[in-house]
Amino acid sequence: MARREFFIATFLLNFIIINGSDPTAGNILKADEMLLDNQVLNSTNGIFQLGFFNIKNSKNRYLGIWYTNPYKTMVWIANSDHPIIGGTGMLYLSPDGTLSIQNNTGQNIWSIGSQQSRGVPQACLLDSGLLVINDTKTGKILWQSLYQLSDTLLPHVPLGYTKFLDSMLEIQISSWNITGIDPSPGQYVRKLDPSRLYELVTFRGSDIIYRTGPWDGERWNGFPKMNQDMVKFVVTAGENGAYFWYEPQDPSILWRWVLKSNGTTYRYYLNGSDWVEYWKAPDESTPSYAVCGPYGINFDGDCKCCMDDPFHPKNGKDWKNRIFSEGCERNVPLNGTNHGFVTLRHVKLPDTINAVSDGEKSRSECERWCQKNLSCMAYAYIRWQGCLAWLGEIIDMEQFLDGGDTLYIRVASKRHNRKLVLIIVPLSIVVVLILVVILVRKKIWWLFRKYRPAAVEQETYATNGQEDIRFFEFFDFDTIKVATNNFSATNIIGEGQLGPVYKGVLQNGETIAVKKLSRSAPNGNKQLRNELQLLARLKHRNLVKLTGFCIQQQEIILCFELMQNSLDQLLFGTRHREEVLELNWEQRSRLIQGTASGLLYLHEENGDTIIHRDVKASNILLDQKMNPKIADLGISKLFQEDRSVFTVSTFGGTRGYIAPEQQHGMMSTKSDVYSFGMVILEIIRGKRNTSYPSGLVSLVLRYLNEGRILELKDTRLRGPWSDGELKRCIHIALLCLLEEPHMRPSMRQINLWLTCQSIELPPLPDQASSWGNIVMDPLTSVYSSALL
Ligand SMILES: *[C@@H]1O[C@H](CO)[C@@H](O)[C@H](O)[C@H]1NC(C)=O
Ligand SMILES: *[C@@H]1O[C@H](CO)[C@@H](O)[C@H](O)[C@H]1NC(C)=O
Ligand SMILES: *[C@@H]1O[C@H](CO)[C@@H](O)[C@H](O)[C@H]1NC(C)=O
Ligand SMILES: *[C@@H]1O[C@H](CO)[C@@H](O)[C@H](O)[C@H]1NC(C)=O
Ligand SMILES: *[C@@H]1O[C@H](CO)[C@@H](O)[C@H](O)[C@H]1NC(C)=O
Ligand SMILES: *[C@@H]1O[C@H](CO)[C@@H](O)[C@H](O)[C@H]1NC(C)=O
Ligand SMILES: *[C@@H]1O[C@H](CO)[C@@H](O)[C@H](O)[C@H]1NC(C)=O
Ligand SMILES: *[C@@H]1O[C@H](CO)[C@@H](O)[C@H](O)[C@H]1NC(C)=O
């Protein structure tokens, strides 16, 4: 089924709003008649007048059409580049159909018309504000002002193009040289561009300034807020041409769209005696055309590459200096036919200058076609137009929080790479291990630091088996509302520090965890979005991935991947589930190592320092394979500037895990280290710190003194374990739990100790008071570290 309305070829020629004109009425100039300088034609509805006028302080005289009320507002000028200089003018319609403006000595200043009339022509000012010359015998239109619009587009007046006797007839609006002062032709035109796929485009000369994105039957793709517009937009298209016009929702309201001399189109409507500015584009907030270069995407005034994964800035140095014009390029160049597509949601689709559309193809045919044709770099499937395919570089994209369309961009296939990864990863792991051992021996830590991120990245690459990588999304509020059954209480799966966590099921069946935070300060949203984006970029196998968010006035909604379990449920049971899983030592040790690795990434390896602030068993979630994933990451960072919104206790962490300095509002990565130490002890003991009146640390110290430290381990611990590893973990935990933050190790050291058992741990301090003001029984006060 064709997706477009059929186009009537003669539409343009017959574009008339019949106003039932009475030939004697004041809206008609008959053949061989003159309209004198002081006379006007009135449209039948009284809204428009045609006559002569001056502009402000100029003596130049023009023939034009204006809105009569509340004061003359020009909507069309006949002789904009041929004014009558000094003196008055008159308008004459000759019997052959030529309309001419003469000055007061009878000289022709301007004329228009076909000279084709064999009958009796007449000029008529229509209710739509157009001037039409008509052959009253045949009814044929000889000329109309539509062919030569000024800077104003009136309601119901079509912009567009038609192929007419082998030539392209275009209807466009053109700016004045200086709006309001000099009506001679300016630099800008706005039109429905015949070389693109139904986009309204503003040009300066041949340079494109602004495009709306392709039409999808209801809206312009790059103009997401169109739905609640005060006017209705209409596009009609066919074999020979296409037209756009607008219709006010309320027909009693007068409108005009004006292309001003700096290239911005303004939309005004009349309220009382004021023209109210309703909308304008482009303006200061509109990204300039192609600002982010090929494959670059504008988001909220910034540029990013299509996806962090398959694309990177082509010129990284320029990019850092905010020169984005070179755009982005693929990490893996395209080669051969084995390509896949990555998905980009909520985008203003790229410039369609190099795109083709096909309304007959289905969505899957569209993908297959694009996959096969090696020049197809991206495709999209939108309403009305169907399959759009870009043959070559794509440019001028923007991403929105909501709206836009989904674009699929060709990238080198993952499957193809996976084979390579299978060979390269084991090889490189061996190489990296050898390097690490060498470096560790030589104690060149800072070098190690340089190599580490690469290793992490390869791992995530290798584990990412999806063909179609899922990216971070901006959800709209309604989607989340539906997914969580209107935040129904039955969907609550947990109670976070900042509010309940809901289980949500998206329309595609995917399950997510949804956290709703309220925030009293709606300003600074842009910064908040940037930070959310930063967080969304955090990618590590031991972090719960933030997959999307939504900002709705007072509320921020965060979406995460949904996890099965949390560590506290597993270790301590929960209100709902008393049975506790018996974890063996290997599993517990993996939990400790994974958590440590996630924290190291947060602290150092993501390119930023992010303090978690609330490391605890309930924030360590477990996937099906019992891999630990740290949750709630960096929420604290988001609210850093805004912490007054929440009580201090919310941000001071959780009882039982709070580092001593944290109670005084001092915060550093070492506070996370402290909390991590407590988590280690809880994993080993299988009990909460808070279930001991004097705390786990004093219990450990007591057991140490009594020479029975191995009894610290969970009584439910089954299977084999290593006394050495157990002791080593307790030793590390005690180092983490030291009172002085600077005495505590960094997550980097801890990771190394956990992975390389051969590295000797620093000795524990001699004084029990090193662990602060812990409640000690008499025995503990004579603490001796030698026993560990
Ligand atoms: C047009 O309307 C004005 C008043 O708005 C009136 O003075 C004038 O005579 C009318 N002209 C014609 C030709 O009807
Ligand atoms: C009328 O127009 C002619 C030709 O442009 C010009 O030479 C003449 O000076 C004009 N007359 C007046 C009174 O402006
Ligand atoms: C053109 O002339 C015909 C015949 O008189 C008439 O029916 C029609 O309304 C006229 N059109 C316009 C725009 O004046
Ligand atoms: C447009 O305005 C500029 C001054 O802003 C002037 O120099 C130029 O000649 C004008 N162009 C035309 C065609 O009148
Ligand atoms: C017009 O202005 C009045 C008062 O200024 C206001 O109440 C009304 O909402 C406005 N109407 C529109 C359509 O903007
Ligand atoms: C044109 O001027 C208006 C008002 O000063 C401004 O908002 C707009 O951004 C300008 N347009 C361009 C393309 O510079
Ligand atoms: C594409 O890769 C294959 C090996 O996978 C290689 O033989 C071929 O030369 C490459 N083609 C191009 C155009 O780089
Ligand atoms: C891709 O499609 C375009 C448009 O249909 C066509 O002109 C071009 O030849 C095709 N290229 C290949 C390699 O098939």
XYZ file of N, CA and C in Angstrom, residues 528-709:
546
model
N 22.500 18.033 35.214
C 22.090 16.733 35.706
C 22.100 15.704 34.585
N 21.591 16.121 33.434
C 21.572 15.199 32.299
C 22.974 14.807 31.893
N 23.868 15.802 31.913
C 25.246 15.499 31.548
C 25.839 14.482 32.502
N 25.539 14.676 33.773
C 26.108 13.752 34.742
C 25.494 12.373 34.603
N 24.221 12.352 34.316
C 23.580 11.066 34.101
C 24.208 10.361 32.909
N 24.503 11.184 31.904
C 25.129 10.591 30.718
C 26.490 10.020 31.056
N 27.206 10.774 31.895
C 28.522 10.311 32.307
C 28.378 8.975 33.017
N 27.418 8.919 33.926
C 27.217 7.681 34.662
C 26.825 6.549 33.732
N 26.008 6.914 32.740
C 25.534 5.883 31.828
C 26.700 5.310 31.031
N 27.744 6.113 30.908
C 28.899 5.643 30.160
C 29.727 4.646 30.964
N 29.551 4.668 32.278
C 30.330 3.752 33.104
C 29.963 2.329 32.705
N 30.974 1.577 32.394
C 30.687 0.240 31.912
C 31.700 -0.700 32.512
N 31.267 -1.555 33.353
C 32.181 -2.493 33.983
C 31.363 -3.695 34.394
N 32.010 -4.853 34.310
C 31.188 -6.046 34.573
C 30.756 -6.130 36.027
N 31.360 -5.362 36.920
C 30.934 -5.405 38.306
C 30.143 -4.176 38.733
N 29.600 -3.491 37.764
C 28.704 -2.377 38.084
C 27.354 -2.655 37.457
N 26.320 -2.324 38.175
C 24.998 -2.399 37.577
C 24.907 -1.281 36.560
N 24.470 -1.623 35.387
C 24.459 -0.618 34.329
C 23.198 0.225 34.397
N 23.438 1.533 34.380
C 22.328 2.465 34.236
C 21.935 2.423 32.764
N 20.732 1.994 32.464
C 20.394 1.819 31.052
C 19.583 2.969 30.503
N 19.024 3.772 31.393
C 18.251 4.890 30.872
C 17.768 5.770 31.983
N 17.234 6.885 31.580
C 16.645 7.753 32.589
C 15.556 8.593 31.981
N 14.880 9.283 32.863
C 13.783 10.133 32.437
C 13.689 11.237 33.463
N 13.593 12.446 33.001
C 13.458 13.553 33.941
C 12.096 14.161 33.745
N 11.335 14.181 34.788
C 9.966 14.689 34.679
C 9.780 15.689 35.786
N 9.861 16.948 35.430
C 9.683 18.034 36.378
C 10.412 17.797 37.682
N 9.704 17.328 38.686
C 10.315 17.207 40.008
C 10.985 15.846 40.204
N 10.869 14.991 39.216
C 11.329 13.638 39.474
C 12.372 13.174 38.480
N 13.280 12.382 39.031
C 14.269 11.772 38.159
C 14.035 10.280 38.256
N 13.962 9.665 37.124
C 13.728 8.229 37.137
C 14.903 7.542 36.479
N 15.489 6.621 37.206
C 16.666 5.934 36.688
C 16.293 4.487 36.392
N 16.788 3.992 35.289
C 16.494 2.612 34.942
C 17.781 1.808 34.912
N 17.738 0.652 35.524
C 18.901 -0.206 35.591
C 18.575 -1.574 35.038
N 19.639 -2.311 34.765
C 19.375 -3.705 34.440
C 18.843 -4.377 35.708
N 17.954 -5.300 35.528
C 17.324 -5.938 36.677
C 18.172 -7.117 37.148
N 18.433 -7.164 38.446
C 19.249 -8.234 39.001
C 18.381 -9.175 39.831
N 18.856 -10.390 39.989
C 18.075 -11.411 40.689
C 18.084 -11.196 42.195
N 19.244 -10.931 42.737
C 19.468 -11.023 44.163
C 20.344 -9.906 44.641
N 20.310 -9.662 45.925
C 21.352 -8.802 46.467
C 22.137 -9.604 47.493
N 23.343 -9.143 47.729
C 24.243 -9.878 48.606
C 23.641 -10.035 49.995
N 22.953 -9.006 50.483
C 22.411 -9.125 51.848
C 21.307 -10.168 51.925
N 20.512 -10.269 50.839
C 19.486 -11.312 50.842
C 20.141 -12.685 50.946
N 21.233 -12.800 50.226
C 21.919 -14.078 50.152
C 22.594 -14.434 51.462
N 23.221 -13.437 52.069
C 24.000 -13.701 53.276
C 23.120 -13.766 54.512
N 22.181 -12.816 54.581
C 21.446 -12.671 55.837
C 19.979 -13.062 55.722
N 19.507 -13.390 54.535
C 18.084 -13.627 54.350
C 17.367 -12.295 54.390
N 16.077 -12.313 54.086
C 15.335 -11.054 54.110
C 14.035 -11.250 54.828
N 13.307 -10.163 54.955
C 11.990 -10.237 55.560
C 11.159 -11.306 54.867
N 11.222 -11.272 53.540
C 10.355 -12.159 52.769
C 10.903 -13.583 52.704
N 12.199 -13.690 52.702
C 12.776 -14.987 52.413
C 13.784 -15.328 53.478
N 13.434 -16.259 54.341
C 14.334 -16.508 55.452
C 15.460 -17.462 55.075
N 15.193 -18.310 54.121
C 16.252 -19.274 53.818
C 17.446 -18.568 53.180
N 18.581 -18.995 53.551
C 19.797 -18.331 53.142
C 20.590 -19.301 52.291
N 21.086 -18.780 51.177
C 21.863 -19.657 50.311
C 23.209 -19.956 50.940
N 23.607 -21.178 50.829
C 24.917 -21.490 51.379
C 25.968 -21.225 50.322
N 26.777 -20.248 50.604
C 27.806 -19.885 49.640
C 29.099 -20.595 50.011
N 29.741 -21.168 49.023
C 31.030 -21.773 49.347
C 32.136 -20.734 49.282
N 33.326 -21.130 49.647
C 34.397 -20.147 49.767
C 34.744 -19.527 48.410
N 34.707 -20.353 47.389
C 35.068 -19.828 46.081
C 34.100 -18.738 45.654
N 32.832 -18.981 45.910
C 31.831 -17.967 45.560
C 32.041 -16.689 46.368
N 32.308 -16.870 47.666
C 32.510 -15.693 48.515
C 33.736 -14.915 48.079
N 34.771 -15.648 47.737
C 36.004 -14.989 47.339
C 35.784 -14.248 46.015
N 34.982 -14.819 45.134
C 34.669 -14.132 43.873
C 33.875 -12.865 44.111
N 32.973 -12.927 45.105
C 32.180 -11.749 45.444
C 33.093 -10.618 45.918
N 34.061 -10.984 46.754
C 34.985 -9.971 47.281
C 35.803 -9.374 46.134
N 36.328 -10.251 45.296
C 37.177 -9.767 44.198
C 36.390 -8.918 43.198
N 35.190 -9.352 42.866
C 34.386 -8.610 41.901
C 34.026 -7.235 42.429
N 33.638 -7.190 43.691
C 33.279 -5.903 44.286
C 34.491 -4.966 44.283
N 35.633 -5.534 44.628
C 36.860 -4.730 44.658
C 37.157 -4.174 43.270
N 36.960 -5.003 42.272
C 37.251 -4.592 40.906
C 36.294 -3.471 40.464
N 35.037 -3.596 40.830
C 34.057 -2.564 40.505
C 34.379 -1.244 41.182
N 34.803 -1.332 42.437
C 35.129 -0.105 43.167
C 36.370 0.577 42.585
N 37.347 -0.241 42.180
C 38.545 0.333 41.568
C 38.165 1.108 40.302
N 37.262 0.530 39.539
C 36.815 1.200 38.318
C 36.153 2.536 38.654
N 35.320 2.509 39.669
C 34.649 3.759 40.066
C 35.655 4.803 40.536
N 36.616 4.346 41.340
C 37.566 5.289 41.939
C 38.576 5.834 40.942
N 39.073 4.965 40.077
C 40.208 5.396 39.273
C 40.071 5.160 37.779
N 39.424 4.096 37.402
C 39.626 3.667 36.025
C 38.572 4.125 35.046
N 37.628 4.917 35.486
C 36.631 5.381 34.531
C 36.969 6.757 33.999
N 38.139 7.288 34.409
C 38.532 8.590 33.909
C 38.056 9.711 34.819
N 37.442 9.350 35.898
C 36.879 10.331 36.807
C 36.987 9.689 38.186
N 36.890 10.462 39.240
C 36.873 9.842 40.551
C 35.454 9.871 41.070
N 34.890 8.717 41.218
C 33.523 8.660 41.713
C 33.519 7.933 43.044
N 33.060 8.623 44.068
C 32.967 8.004 45.387
C 31.570 7.436 45.513
N 31.496 6.196 45.907
C 30.177 5.576 45.954
C 29.368 6.090 47.138
N 30.001 6.170 48.304
C 29.421 6.704 49.537
C 28.483 5.759 50.255
N 28.068 4.717 49.614
C 27.139 3.844 50.325
C 27.380 2.385 49.948
N 28.627 1.966 50.102
C 28.963 0.571 49.825
C 28.436 -0.278 50.972
N 27.638 -1.260 50.655
C 27.095 -2.152 51.677
C 26.538 -3.387 50.994
N 26.264 -4.405 51.779
C 25.849 -5.674 51.197
C 24.598 -5.525 50.337
N 23.668 -4.665 50.759
C 22.424 -4.591 49.985
C 22.611 -3.827 48.683
N 23.727 -3.142 48.537
C 24.009 -2.461 47.280
C 24.863 -3.310 46.348
N 25.152 -4.516 46.765
C 25.893 -5.408 45.874
C 24.898 -6.452 45.360
N 24.584 -6.318 44.077
C 23.580 -7.194 43.495
C 24.263 -8.345 42.764
N 23.513 -9.384 42.528
C 24.111 -10.570 41.908
C 23.332 -10.956 40.677
N 24.043 -11.229 39.616
C 23.346 -11.708 38.430
C 23.161 -13.217 38.531
N 22.643 -13.819 37.466
C 22.327 -15.239 37.564
C 23.552 -16.102 37.822
N 24.695 -15.619 37.329
C 25.911 -16.413 37.518
C 26.623 -16.032 38.798
N 25.923 -15.313 39.673
C 26.464 -14.899 40.960
C 27.640 -13.946 40.826
N 27.686 -13.211 39.729
C 28.685 -12.166 39.634
C 28.179 -10.951 40.388
N 29.034 -10.371 41.225
C 28.573 -9.203 41.980
C 28.530 -7.963 41.093
N 27.537 -7.149 41.290
C 27.433 -5.890 40.564
C 27.046 -4.798 41.553
N 27.893 -3.785 41.586
C 27.637 -2.713 42.539
C 26.509 -1.838 42.017
N 25.569 -1.562 42.888
C 24.433 -0.731 42.486
C 24.533 0.640 43.119
N 23.660 1.532 42.706
C 23.579 2.881 43.283
C 24.826 3.693 43.028
N 25.600 3.311 42.017
C 26.873 3.970 41.836
C 26.673 5.414 41.458
N 27.429 6.229 42.102
C 27.497 7.613 41.673
C 26.209 8.395 41.812
N 25.188 7.815 42.345
C 23.989 8.608 42.609
C 24.441 9.750 43.490
N 25.311 9.391 44.393
C 25.849 10.365 45.318
C 26.530 11.495 44.567
N 27.248 11.161 43.503
C 27.928 12.195 42.750
C 26.912 13.159 42.141
N 25.824 12.569 41.667
C 24.799 13.395 41.051
C 24.278 14.452 41.995
N 24.195 14.062 43.249
C 23.526 14.961 44.165
C 24.509 15.772 44.983
N 25.755 15.634 44.643
C 26.805 16.304 45.403
C 26.477 17.782 45.649
N 26.123 18.479 44.558
C 25.893 19.920 44.657
C 24.615 20.207 45.428
N 23.872 19.188 45.626
C 22.488 19.400 45.994
C 22.141 18.622 47.252
N 23.149 18.365 48.060
C 22.907 17.379 49.095
C 21.961 17.893 50.163
N 21.764 19.199 50.219
C 20.855 19.724 51.226
C 19.445 19.166 51.040
N 19.215 18.721 49.806
C 17.888 18.182 49.521
C 17.614 16.957 50.386
N 18.664 16.232 50.670
C 18.485 15.018 51.435
C 19.078 15.190 52.828
N 18.565 14.436 53.722
C 19.125 14.505 55.064
C 20.540 13.981 55.011
N 21.329 14.483 55.933
C 22.734 14.108 55.924
C 22.889 12.617 56.144
N 21.996 12.058 56.922
C 22.167 10.639 57.230
C 22.008 9.816 55.953
N 21.189 10.266 55.034
C 21.014 9.549 53.785
C 22.342 9.475 53.053
N 23.057 10.571 53.129
C 24.286 10.599 52.378
C 25.499 10.198 53.161
N 25.307 10.093 54.442
C 26.454 9.679 55.249
C 26.623 8.182 55.191
N 25.934 7.506 54.306
C 26.080 6.064 54.206
C 25.106 5.379 55.144
N 25.378 4.133 55.448
C 24.434 3.328 56.200
C 25.098 2.856 57.481
N 24.319 2.850 58.544
C 24.844 2.431 59.837
C 25.509 1.060 59.710
N 26.637 0.941 60.320
C 27.326 -0.336 60.250
C 28.407 -0.328 59.187
N 28.352 0.632 58.261
C 29.345 0.667 57.191
C 30.069 2.013 57.129
N 29.611 2.958 57.951
C 30.117 4.320 57.818
C 31.525 4.446 58.374
N 32.399 5.019 57.585
C 33.746 5.285 58.068
C 33.680 6.383 59.118
N 34.609 6.362 60.099
C 34.538 7.358 61.181
C 34.509 8.795 60.659
N 35.338 9.099 59.649
C 35.402 10.488 59.185
C 34.114 10.881 58.460
N 33.411 9.875 57.945
C 32.184 10.137 57.203
C 31.124 10.743 58.111
N 31.216 10.370 59.409
C 30.249 10.919 60.357
C 30.426 12.417 60.509
N 31.609 12.891 60.156
C 31.852 14.331 60.250
C 31.745 14.978 58.884
N 31.180 14.259 57.952
C 30.956 14.831 56.628
C 32.188 14.821 55.745
N 33.267 14.168 56.176
C 34.472 14.093 55.340
C 34.320 12.878 54.437
N 34.670 13.071 53.210
C 34.386 12.002 52.269
C 35.541 11.835 51.299
N 35.960 10.604 51.100
C 36.975 10.367 50.075
C 36.812 8.937 49.601
N 37.627 8.540 48.661
C 37.566 7.153 48.205
C 37.860 6.204 49.360
N 38.610 6.708 50.354
C 38.970 5.838 51.479
C 37.752 5.516 52.357
N 36.713 6.340 52.266
C 35.495 5.991 53.013
C 34.849 4.772 52.396
N 34.897 4.706 51.048
C 34.391 3.508 50.373
C 35.226 2.292 50.761
N 36.544 2.513 50.906
C 37.433 1.402 51.272
C 37.015 0.854 52.631
N 36.698 1.761 53.543
C 36.266 1.342 54.873
C 35.011 0.464 54.762
N 34.036 0.964 54.052
C 32.780 0.206 53.933
C 33.023 -1.142 53.266
N 33.947 -1.141 52.292
C 34.271 -2.387 51.608
C 34.867 -3.388 52.597
N 35.728 -2.888 53.491
C 36.321 -3.755 54.515
C 35.236 -4.431 55.333
N 34.219 -3.655 55.659
C 33.123 -4.215 56.449
C 32.378 -5.276 55.650
N 32.207 -5.008 54.354
C 31.523 -5.990 53.505
C 32.320 -7.291 53.479
N 33.655 -7.196 53.422
C 34.479 -8.419 53.426
C 34.206 -9.221 54.696
N 34.223 -8.534 55.837
C 33.992 -9.262 57.088
C 32.605 -9.899 57.103
N 31.626 -9.193 56.568
C 30.273 -9.749 56.563
C 30.182 -10.971 55.652
N 30.911 -10.907 54.532
C 30.889 -12.048 53.620
C 31.523 -13.265 54.296
N 32.580 -13.011 55.048
C 33.263 -14.129 55.695
C 32.441 -14.672 56.854
N 31.871 -13.733 57.627
C 31.164 -14.136 58.823
C 29.733 -14.605 58.515
N 29.162 -14.033 57.441
C 27.773 -14.385 57.127
C 26.787 -13.721 58.060
N 27.205 -12.693 58.765
C 26.323 -11.954 59.678
C 26.542 -10.464 59.484
N 25.523 -9.692 59.804
C 25.662 -8.240 59.706
C 26.569 -7.691 60.802
N 27.294 -6.660 60.463
C 28.086 -5.954 61.466
C 27.186 -5.526 62.610
N 26.003 -5.050 62.259
C 25.122 -4.488 63.276
C 24.471 -5.554 64.148
N 24.653 -6.829 63.796
C 24.059 -7.838 64.667
C 24.957 -8.131 65.880
N 26.115 -7.476 65.934
C 26.974 -7.591 67.114
C 26.969 -6.255 67.837
N 26.591 -6.268 69.114
C 26.492 -5.002 69.844
C 27.794 -4.200 69.794
N 28.937 -4.894 69.847
C 30.193 -4.146 69.822
C 30.822 -4.169 68.434
N 30.136 -4.738 67.467
C 30.603 -4.677 66.086
C 31.512 -5.824 65.705
N 31.639 -6.012 64.406
C 32.427 -7.123 63.875
C 33.919 -6.919 64.126
N 34.385 -5.655 64.080
C 35.822 -5.419 64.227
C 36.299 -5.901 65.596
N 35.517 -5.594 66.649
C 35.971 -6.033 67.971
C 35.922 -7.555 68.094
N 34.939 -8.146 67.360
C 34.875 -9.612 67.370
C 36.139 -10.195 66.725
N 36.539 -9.585 65.596
C 37.731 -10.070 64.906
C 38.944 -9.937 65.815
N 39.069 -8.764 66.447
C 40.227 -8.542 67.301
C 40.241 -9.541 68.464
N 39.036 -9.839 68.967
C 38.981 -10.776 70.094
C 39.419 -12.162 69.640
N 38.858 -12.597 68.511
C 39.224 -13.921 67.991
C 40.711 -13.998 67.704
N 41.260 -12.880 67.218
C 42.692 -12.849 66.940
C 43.463 -13.097 68.218
N 43.086 -12.358 69.242
C 43.780 -12.472 70.527
C 43.673 -13.860 71.112
N 42.489 -14.442 70.872
C 42.260 -15.753 71.462
C 42.837 -16.851 70.592
N 43.485 -16.435 69.475
C 44.126 -17.420 68.624
C 43.149 -18.309 67.892
N 41.942 -17.866 67.678
C 40.974 -18.703 66.964
C 40.307 -17.922 65.833
N 41.159 -17.181 65.130
C 40.646 -16.319 64.078
C 39.884 -17.089 63.008
